[in-house]
Amino acid sequence: YMQKSILTSQKNKMTEVKNKNRSESLLSDQLEAGELVRFAVPKKGRLYERIVALLKGIGLQYDRKPRLDIAYCTNFPVQLVFLPAK
């Protein structure tokens, strides 16, 4: 049973590595193609604060210039569009 558990664990690790390589390949393909994922973010308010905390928590880094409603992430092919919360 112990040996089977070790083999299963090794198999899971290999699958994780394959999936990571696939996602990195997909990401690099998207960057080469110029494709971006767009997220709409409220400009201000309670939801804005929560979403900004979420974005920071998942590691998205961006620089939003004053008075601009679009920001590009520096570490992922993601565009943030800041919209009025109505």
PDB file of N, CA and C in Angstrom:
ATOM      1  N   TYR A   1       0.833  -1.204   0.000  1.00  0.00           N
ATOM      2  CA  TYR A   1       0.000   0.000   0.000  1.00  0.00           C
ATOM      3  C   TYR A   1       0.868   1.255   0.000  1.00  0.00           C
ATOM      4  N   MET A   2       1.944   1.245   0.773  1.00  0.00           N
ATOM      5  CA  MET A   2       2.843   2.398   0.878  1.00  0.00           C
ATOM      6  C   MET A   2       3.477   2.700  -0.478  1.00  0.00           C
ATOM      7  N   GLN A   3       3.890   1.652  -1.177  1.00  0.00           N
ATOM      8  CA  GLN A   3       4.530   1.834  -2.478  1.00  0.00           C
ATOM      9  C   GLN A   3       3.524   2.404  -3.487  1.00  0.00           C
ATOM     10  N   LYS A   4       2.298   1.942  -3.434  1.00  0.00           N
ATOM     11  CA  LYS A   4       1.253   2.441  -4.327  1.00  0.00           C
ATOM     12  C   LYS A   4       0.992   3.924  -4.063  1.00  0.00           C
ATOM     13  N   SER A   5       1.005   4.308  -2.799  1.00  0.00           N
ATOM     14  CA  SER A   5       0.806   5.703  -2.423  1.00  0.00           C
ATOM     15  C   SER A   5       1.934   6.585  -2.956  1.00  0.00           C
ATOM     16  N   ILE A   6       3.160   6.095  -2.881  1.00  0.00           N
ATOM     17  CA  ILE A   6       4.314   6.857  -3.393  1.00  0.00           C
ATOM     18  C   ILE A   6       4.211   7.007  -4.896  1.00  0.00           C
ATOM     19  N   LEU A   7       3.843   5.931  -5.595  1.00  0.00           N
ATOM     20  CA  LEU A   7       3.699   5.996  -7.052  1.00  0.00           C
ATOM     21  C   LEU A   7       2.591   6.963  -7.454  1.00  0.00           C
ATOM     22  N   THR A   8       1.493   6.944  -6.731  1.00  0.00           N
ATOM     23  CA  THR A   8       0.393   7.860  -7.007  1.00  0.00           C
ATOM     24  C   THR A   8       0.836   9.298  -6.794  1.00  0.00           C
ATOM     25  N   SER A   9       1.591   9.530  -5.738  1.00  0.00           N
ATOM     26  CA  SER A   9       2.095  10.873  -5.453  1.00  0.00           C
ATOM     27  C   SER A   9       3.026  11.358  -6.559  1.00  0.00           C
ATOM     28  N   GLN A  10       3.910  10.494  -7.024  1.00  0.00           N
ATOM     29  CA  GLN A  10       4.832  10.854  -8.105  1.00  0.00           C
ATOM     30  C   GLN A  10       4.062  11.124  -9.395  1.00  0.00           C
ATOM     31  N   LYS A  11       3.054  10.326  -9.658  1.00  0.00           N
ATOM     32  CA  LYS A  11       2.227  10.503 -10.854  1.00  0.00           C
ATOM     33  C   LYS A  11       1.511  11.859 -10.810  1.00  0.00           C
ATOM     34  N   ASN A  12       0.984  12.218  -9.628  1.00  0.00           N
ATOM     35  CA  ASN A  12       0.306  13.506  -9.467  1.00  0.00           C
ATOM     36  C   ASN A  12       1.262  14.663  -9.690  1.00  0.00           C
ATOM     37  N   LYS A  13       2.491  14.540  -9.185  1.00  0.00           N
ATOM     38  CA  LYS A  13       3.486  15.597  -9.382  1.00  0.00           C
ATOM     39  C   LYS A  13       3.822  15.757 -10.851  1.00  0.00           C
ATOM     40  N   MET A  14       3.955  14.635 -11.578  1.00  0.00           N
ATOM     41  CA  MET A  14       4.257  14.698 -13.012  1.00  0.00           C
ATOM     42  C   MET A  14       3.109  15.367 -13.761  1.00  0.00           C
ATOM     43  N   THR A  15       1.875  15.062 -13.383  1.00  0.00           N
ATOM     44  CA  THR A  15       0.709  15.679 -14.018  1.00  0.00           C
ATOM     45  C   THR A  15       0.695  17.180 -13.757  1.00  0.00           C
ATOM     46  N   GLU A  16       1.027  17.591 -12.525  1.00  0.00           N
ATOM     47  CA  GLU A  16       1.082  19.016 -12.198  1.00  0.00           C
ATOM     48  C   GLU A  16       2.124  19.732 -13.053  1.00  0.00           C
ATOM     49  N   VAL A  17       3.282  19.126 -13.234  1.00  0.00           N
ATOM     50  CA  VAL A  17       4.343  19.728 -14.051  1.00  0.00           C
ATOM     51  C   VAL A  17       3.878  19.858 -15.493  1.00  0.00           C
ATOM     52  N   LYS A  18       3.245  18.818 -16.029  1.00  0.00           N
ATOM     53  CA  LYS A  18       2.735  18.875 -17.407  1.00  0.00           C
ATOM     54  C   LYS A  18       1.704  19.986 -17.562  1.00  0.00           C
ATOM     55  N   ASN A  19       0.780  20.082 -16.600  1.00  0.00           N
ATOM     56  CA  ASN A  19      -0.247  21.124 -16.666  1.00  0.00           C
ATOM     57  C   ASN A  19       0.372  22.510 -16.571  1.00  0.00           C
ATOM     58  N   LYS A  20       1.374  22.676 -15.710  1.00  0.00           N
ATOM     59  CA  LYS A  20       2.049  23.968 -15.580  1.00  0.00           C
ATOM     60  C   LYS A  20       2.742  24.333 -16.887  1.00  0.00           C
ATOM     61  N   ASN A  21       3.408  23.370 -17.501  1.00  0.00           N
ATOM     62  CA  ASN A  21       4.082  23.635 -18.775  1.00  0.00           C
ATOM     63  C   ASN A  21       3.083  24.006 -19.858  1.00  0.00           C
ATOM     64  N   ARG A  22       1.922  23.332 -19.865  1.00  0.00           N
ATOM     65  CA  ARG A  22       0.883  23.670 -20.849  1.00  0.00           C
ATOM     66  C   ARG A  22       0.377  25.097 -20.647  1.00  0.00           C
ATOM     67  N   SER A  23       0.119  25.466 -19.386  1.00  0.00           N
ATOM     68  CA  SER A  23      -0.410  26.801 -19.132  1.00  0.00           C
ATOM     69  C   SER A  23       0.636  27.864 -19.448  1.00  0.00           C
ATOM     70  N   GLU A  24       1.912  27.598 -19.151  1.00  0.00           N
ATOM     71  CA  GLU A  24       2.966  28.556 -19.501  1.00  0.00           C
ATOM     72  C   GLU A  24       3.086  28.688 -21.007  1.00  0.00           C
ATOM     73  N   SER A  25       2.942  27.567 -21.720  1.00  0.00           N
ATOM     74  CA  SER A  25       2.997  27.598 -23.180  1.00  0.00           C
ATOM     75  C   SER A  25       1.821  28.395 -23.734  1.00  0.00           C
ATOM     76  N   LEU A  26       0.634  28.178 -23.183  1.00  0.00           N
ATOM     77  CA  LEU A  26      -0.552  28.911 -23.610  1.00  0.00           C
ATOM     78  C   LEU A  26      -0.380  30.403 -23.351  1.00  0.00           C
ATOM     79  N   LEU A  27       0.163  30.740 -22.185  1.00  0.00           N
ATOM     80  CA  LEU A  27       0.401  32.134 -21.843  1.00  0.00           C
ATOM     81  C   LEU A  27       1.376  32.769 -22.818  1.00  0.00           C
ATOM     82  N   SER A  28       2.467  32.089 -23.142  1.00  0.00           N
ATOM     83  CA  SER A  28       3.439  32.662 -24.066  1.00  0.00           C
ATOM     84  C   SER A  28       2.850  32.782 -25.469  1.00  0.00           C
ATOM     85  N   ASP A  29       2.010  31.811 -25.867  1.00  0.00           N
ATOM     86  CA  ASP A  29       1.337  31.905 -27.174  1.00  0.00           C
ATOM     87  C   ASP A  29       0.413  33.113 -27.216  1.00  0.00           C
ATOM     88  N   GLN A  30      -0.307  33.359 -26.125  1.00  0.00           N
ATOM     89  CA  GLN A  30      -1.204  34.510 -26.072  1.00  0.00           C
ATOM     90  C   GLN A  30      -0.413  35.804 -26.134  1.00  0.00           C
ATOM     91  N   LEU A  31       0.702  35.858 -25.441  1.00  0.00           N
ATOM     92  CA  LEU A  31       1.531  37.065 -25.468  1.00  0.00           C
ATOM     93  C   LEU A  31       2.037  37.333 -26.874  1.00  0.00           C
ATOM     94  N   GLU A  32       2.463  36.283 -27.567  1.00  0.00           N
ATOM     95  CA  GLU A  32       2.949  36.442 -28.932  1.00  0.00           C
ATOM     96  C   GLU A  32       1.834  36.895 -29.867  1.00  0.00           C
ATOM     97  N   ALA A  33       0.625  36.407 -29.647  1.00  0.00           N
ATOM     98  CA  ALA A  33      -0.504  36.761 -30.499  1.00  0.00           C
ATOM     99  C   ALA A  33      -1.083  38.122 -30.129  1.00  0.00           C
ATOM    100  N   GLY A  34      -0.648  38.683 -29.009  1.00  0.00           N
ATOM    101  CA  GLY A  34      -1.151  39.984 -28.579  1.00  0.00           C
ATOM    102  C   GLY A  34      -2.528  39.935 -27.950  1.00  0.00           C
ATOM    103  N   GLU A  35      -2.975  38.767 -27.541  1.00  0.00           N
ATOM    104  CA  GLU A  35      -4.298  38.627 -26.928  1.00  0.00           C
ATOM    105  C   GLU A  35      -4.236  39.018 -25.457  1.00  0.00           C
ATOM    106  N   LEU A  36      -5.267  39.683 -25.010  1.00  0.00           N
ATOM    107  CA  LEU A  36      -5.359  40.092 -23.613  1.00  0.00           C
ATOM    108  C   LEU A  36      -6.685  39.632 -23.031  1.00  0.00           C
ATOM    109  N   VAL A  37      -6.658  39.328 -21.767  1.00  0.00           N
ATOM    110  CA  VAL A  37      -7.888  39.071 -21.028  1.00  0.00           C
ATOM    111  C   VAL A  37      -8.280  40.395 -20.397  1.00  0.00           C
ATOM    112  N   ARG A  38      -9.533  40.786 -20.562  1.00  0.00           N
ATOM    113  CA  ARG A  38      -9.992  42.065 -20.003  1.00  0.00           C
ATOM    114  C   ARG A  38     -10.877  41.822 -18.799  1.00  0.00           C
ATOM    115  N   PHE A  39     -10.590  42.582 -17.741  1.00  0.00           N
ATOM    116  CA  PHE A  39     -11.416  42.557 -16.541  1.00  0.00           C
ATOM    117  C   PHE A  39     -12.000  43.941 -16.338  1.00  0.00           C
ATOM    118  N   ALA A  40     -13.287  43.998 -16.066  1.00  0.00           N
ATOM    119  CA  ALA A  40     -13.925  45.265 -15.710  1.00  0.00           C
ATOM    120  C   ALA A  40     -13.856  45.412 -14.189  1.00  0.00           C
ATOM    121  N   VAL A  41     -13.402  46.583 -13.753  1.00  0.00           N
ATOM    122  CA  VAL A  41     -13.236  46.871 -12.332  1.00  0.00           C
ATOM    123  C   VAL A  41     -13.952  48.181 -12.032  1.00  0.00           C
ATOM    124  N   PRO A  42     -14.752  48.240 -10.970  1.00  0.00           N
ATOM    125  CA  PRO A  42     -15.378  49.522 -10.621  1.00  0.00           C
ATOM    126  C   PRO A  42     -14.303  50.555 -10.277  1.00  0.00           C
ATOM    127  N   LYS A  43     -14.574  51.818 -10.620  1.00  0.00           N
ATOM    128  CA  LYS A  43     -13.600  52.892 -10.358  1.00  0.00           C
ATOM    129  C   LYS A  43     -13.417  53.195  -8.884  1.00  0.00           C
ATOM    130  N   LYS A  44     -14.474  53.007  -8.099  1.00  0.00           N
ATOM    131  CA  LYS A  44     -14.375  53.351  -6.679  1.00  0.00           C
ATOM    132  C   LYS A  44     -15.424  52.580  -5.904  1.00  0.00           C
ATOM    133  N   GLY A  45     -15.346  52.692  -4.587  1.00  0.00           N
ATOM    134  CA  GLY A  45     -16.371  52.090  -3.744  1.00  0.00           C
ATOM    135  C   GLY A  45     -15.940  50.784  -3.113  1.00  0.00           C
ATOM    136  N   ARG A  46     -16.913  50.160  -2.483  1.00  0.00           N
ATOM    137  CA  ARG A  46     -16.682  48.934  -1.721  1.00  0.00           C
ATOM    138  C   ARG A  46     -16.205  47.795  -2.615  1.00  0.00           C
ATOM    139  N   LEU A  47     -16.834  47.624  -3.777  1.00  0.00           N
ATOM    140  CA  LEU A  47     -16.421  46.564  -4.692  1.00  0.00           C
ATOM    141  C   LEU A  47     -15.022  46.812  -5.243  1.00  0.00           C
ATOM    142  N   TYR A  48     -14.693  48.063  -5.508  1.00  0.00           N
ATOM    143  CA  TYR A  48     -13.350  48.404  -5.991  1.00  0.00           C
ATOM    144  C   TYR A  48     -12.297  47.918  -4.999  1.00  0.00           C
ATOM    145  N   GLU A  49     -12.505  48.218  -3.729  1.00  0.00           N
ATOM    146  CA  GLU A  49     -11.538  47.833  -2.696  1.00  0.00           C
ATOM    147  C   GLU A  49     -11.386  46.315  -2.618  1.00  0.00           C
ATOM    148  N   ARG A  50     -12.489  45.605  -2.703  1.00  0.00           N
ATOM    149  CA  ARG A  50     -12.439  44.142  -2.641  1.00  0.00           C
ATOM    150  C   ARG A  50     -11.741  43.548  -3.860  1.00  0.00           C
ATOM    151  N   ILE A  51     -12.039  44.084  -5.030  1.00  0.00           N
ATOM    152  CA  ILE A  51     -11.433  43.553  -6.255  1.00  0.00           C
ATOM    153  C   ILE A  51      -9.947  43.854  -6.297  1.00  0.00           C
ATOM    154  N   VAL A  52      -9.537  45.038  -5.890  1.00  0.00           N
ATOM    155  CA  VAL A  52      -8.113  45.372  -5.850  1.00  0.00           C
ATOM    156  C   VAL A  52      -7.384  44.427  -4.889  1.00  0.00           C
ATOM    157  N   ALA A  53      -7.988  44.131  -3.757  1.00  0.00           N
ATOM    158  CA  ALA A  53      -7.385  43.185  -2.813  1.00  0.00           C
ATOM    159  C   ALA A  53      -7.285  41.791  -3.439  1.00  0.00           C
ATOM    160  N   LEU A  54      -8.308  41.391  -4.176  1.00  0.00           N
ATOM    161  CA  LEU A  54      -8.298  40.098  -4.853  1.00  0.00           C
ATOM    162  C   LEU A  54      -7.193  40.043  -5.901  1.00  0.00           C
ATOM    163  N   LEU A  55      -7.077  41.092  -6.706  1.00  0.00           N
ATOM    164  CA  LEU A  55      -6.040  41.135  -7.746  1.00  0.00           C
ATOM    165  C   LEU A  55      -4.644  41.048  -7.139  1.00  0.00           C
ATOM    166  N   LYS A  56      -4.433  41.768  -6.053  1.00  0.00           N
ATOM    167  CA  LYS A  56      -3.135  41.697  -5.369  1.00  0.00           C
ATOM    168  C   LYS A  56      -2.909  40.301  -4.797  1.00  0.00           C
ATOM    169  N   GLY A  57      -3.961  39.713  -4.265  1.00  0.00           N
ATOM    170  CA  GLY A  57      -3.856  38.386  -3.670  1.00  0.00           C
ATOM    171  C   GLY A  57      -3.479  37.302  -4.666  1.00  0.00           C
ATOM    172  N   ILE A  58      -3.920  37.440  -5.912  1.00  0.00           N
ATOM    173  CA  ILE A  58      -3.578  36.435  -6.923  1.00  0.00           C
ATOM    174  C   ILE A  58      -2.313  36.796  -7.685  1.00  0.00           C
ATOM    175  N   GLY A  59      -1.714  37.934  -7.339  1.00  0.00           N
ATOM    176  CA  GLY A  59      -0.413  38.270  -7.907  1.00  0.00           C
ATOM    177  C   GLY A  59      -0.427  39.116  -9.162  1.00  0.00           C
ATOM    178  N   LEU A  60      -1.569  39.697  -9.517  1.00  0.00           N
ATOM    179  CA  LEU A  60      -1.599  40.579 -10.683  1.00  0.00           C
ATOM    180  C   LEU A  60      -0.987  41.925 -10.312  1.00  0.00           C
ATOM    181  N   GLN A  61      -0.002  42.341 -11.066  1.00  0.00           N
ATOM    182  CA  GLN A  61       0.656  43.621 -10.825  1.00  0.00           C
ATOM    183  C   GLN A  61       0.310  44.563 -11.975  1.00  0.00           C
ATOM    184  N   TYR A  62      -0.085  45.769 -11.633  1.00  0.00           N
ATOM    185  CA  TYR A  62      -0.435  46.747 -12.660  1.00  0.00           C
ATOM    186  C   TYR A  62      -0.098  48.136 -12.157  1.00  0.00           C
ATOM    187  N   ASP A  63      -0.007  49.042 -13.103  1.00  0.00           N
ATOM    188  CA  ASP A  63       0.270  50.439 -12.775  1.00  0.00           C
ATOM    189  C   ASP A  63      -0.819  51.271 -13.434  1.00  0.00           C
ATOM    190  N   ARG A  64      -1.665  51.884 -12.617  1.00  0.00           N
ATOM    191  CA  ARG A  64      -2.758  52.704 -13.147  1.00  0.00           C
ATOM    192  C   ARG A  64      -2.364  54.164 -13.061  1.00  0.00           C
ATOM    193  N   LYS A  65      -2.271  54.783 -14.201  1.00  0.00           N
ATOM    194  CA  LYS A  65      -1.934  56.203 -14.265  1.00  0.00           C
ATOM    195  C   LYS A  65      -3.140  57.034 -13.809  1.00  0.00           C
ATOM    196  N   PRO A  66      -2.886  58.196 -13.201  1.00  0.00           N
ATOM    197  CA  PRO A  66      -3.998  59.059 -12.782  1.00  0.00           C
ATOM    198  C   PRO A  66      -4.877  59.453 -13.979  1.00  0.00           C
ATOM    199  N   ARG A  67      -6.170  59.396 -13.760  1.00  0.00           N
ATOM    200  CA  ARG A  67      -7.179  59.809 -14.741  1.00  0.00           C
ATOM    201  C   ARG A  67      -7.273  58.901 -15.964  1.00  0.00           C
ATOM    202  N   LEU A  68      -6.624  57.759 -15.945  1.00  0.00           N
ATOM    203  CA  LEU A  68      -6.774  56.787 -17.035  1.00  0.00           C
ATOM    204  C   LEU A  68      -7.633  55.628 -16.540  1.00  0.00           C
ATOM    205  N   ASP A  69      -8.499  55.159 -17.407  1.00  0.00           N
ATOM    206  CA  ASP A  69      -9.422  54.096 -17.021  1.00  0.00           C
ATOM    207  C   ASP A  69      -8.987  52.716 -17.499  1.00  0.00           C
ATOM    208  N   ILE A  70      -7.768  52.608 -18.028  1.00  0.00           N
ATOM    209  CA  ILE A  70      -7.241  51.329 -18.491  1.00  0.00           C
ATOM    210  C   ILE A  70      -5.859  51.132 -17.885  1.00  0.00           C
ATOM    211  N   ALA A  71      -5.623  49.938 -17.398  1.00  0.00           N
ATOM    212  CA  ALA A  71      -4.294  49.589 -16.867  1.00  0.00           C
ATOM    213  C   ALA A  71      -3.928  48.210 -17.413  1.00  0.00           C
ATOM    214  N   TYR A  72      -2.650  48.026 -17.692  1.00  0.00           N
ATOM    215  CA  TYR A  72      -2.152  46.748 -18.185  1.00  0.00           C
ATOM    216  C   TYR A  72      -1.322  46.081 -17.107  1.00  0.00           C
ATOM    217  N   CYS A  73      -1.556  44.795 -16.927  1.00  0.00           N
ATOM    218  CA  CYS A  73      -0.774  44.040 -15.947  1.00  0.00           C
ATOM    219  C   CYS A  73       0.632  43.834 -16.498  1.00  0.00           C
ATOM    220  N   THR A  74       1.588  43.920 -15.605  1.00  0.00           N
ATOM    221  CA  THR A  74       2.984  43.784 -16.011  1.00  0.00           C
ATOM    222  C   THR A  74       3.454  42.343 -16.021  1.00  0.00           C
ATOM    223  N   ASN A  75       2.726  41.444 -15.365  1.00  0.00           N
ATOM    224  CA  ASN A  75       3.184  40.068 -15.278  1.00  0.00           C
ATOM    225  C   ASN A  75       2.249  39.041 -15.918  1.00  0.00           C
ATOM    226  N   PHE A  76       1.127  39.482 -16.468  1.00  0.00           N
ATOM    227  CA  PHE A  76       0.197  38.603 -17.164  1.00  0.00           C
ATOM    228  C   PHE A  76      -0.430  39.379 -18.317  1.00  0.00           C
ATOM    229  N   PRO A  77      -0.922  38.673 -19.346  1.00  0.00           N
ATOM    230  CA  PRO A  77      -1.583  39.369 -20.455  1.00  0.00           C
ATOM    231  C   PRO A  77      -3.013  39.756 -20.079  1.00  0.00           C
ATOM    232  N   VAL A  78      -3.118  40.705 -19.155  1.00  0.00           N
ATOM    233  CA  VAL A  78      -4.415  41.116 -18.630  1.00  0.00           C
ATOM    234  C   VAL A  78      -4.532  42.632 -18.725  1.00  0.00           C
ATOM    235  N   GLN A  79      -5.701  43.069 -19.166  1.00  0.00           N
ATOM    236  CA  GLN A  79      -6.015  44.495 -19.220  1.00  0.00           C
ATOM    237  C   GLN A  79      -7.151  44.757 -18.235  1.00  0.00           C
ATOM    238  N   LEU A  80      -6.970  45.751 -17.380  1.00  0.00           N
ATOM    239  CA  LEU A  80      -8.012  46.131 -16.431  1.00  0.00           C
ATOM    240  C   LEU A  80      -8.686  47.388 -16.945  1.00  0.00           C
ATOM    241  N   VAL A  81     -10.006  47.357 -17.034  1.00  0.00           N
ATOM    242  CA  VAL A  81     -10.782  48.515 -17.480  1.00  0.00           C
ATOM    243  C   VAL A  81     -11.608  48.984 -16.291  1.00  0.00           C
ATOM    244  N   PHE A  82     -11.353  50.219 -15.870  1.00  0.00           N
ATOM    245  CA  PHE A  82     -12.040  50.779 -14.707  1.00  0.00           C
ATOM    246  C   PHE A  82     -13.280  51.525 -15.179  1.00  0.00           C
ATOM    247  N   LEU A  83     -14.433  51.071 -14.702  1.00  0.00           N
ATOM    248  CA  LEU A  83     -15.727  51.596 -15.151  1.00  0.00           C
ATOM    249  C   LEU A  83     -16.463  52.248 -13.987  1.00  0.00           C
ATOM    250  N   PRO A  84     -17.358  53.207 -14.314  1.00  0.00           N
ATOM    251  CA  PRO A  84     -18.186  53.811 -13.249  1.00  0.00           C
ATOM    252  C   PRO A  84     -19.077  52.726 -12.627  1.00  0.00           C
ATOM    253  N   ALA A  85     -19.219  52.784 -11.332  1.00  0.00           N
ATOM    254  CA  ALA A  85     -20.044  51.798 -10.629  1.00  0.00           C
ATOM    255  C   ALA A  85     -21.484  52.301 -10.577  1.00  0.00           C
ATOM    256  N   LYS A  86     -22.264  51.953 -11.564  1.00  0.00           N
ATOM    257  CA  LYS A  86     -23.676  52.372 -11.616  1.00  0.00           C
ATOM    258  C   LYS A  86     -24.555  51.196 -11.834  1.00  0.00           C
TER     259      LYS A  86
END
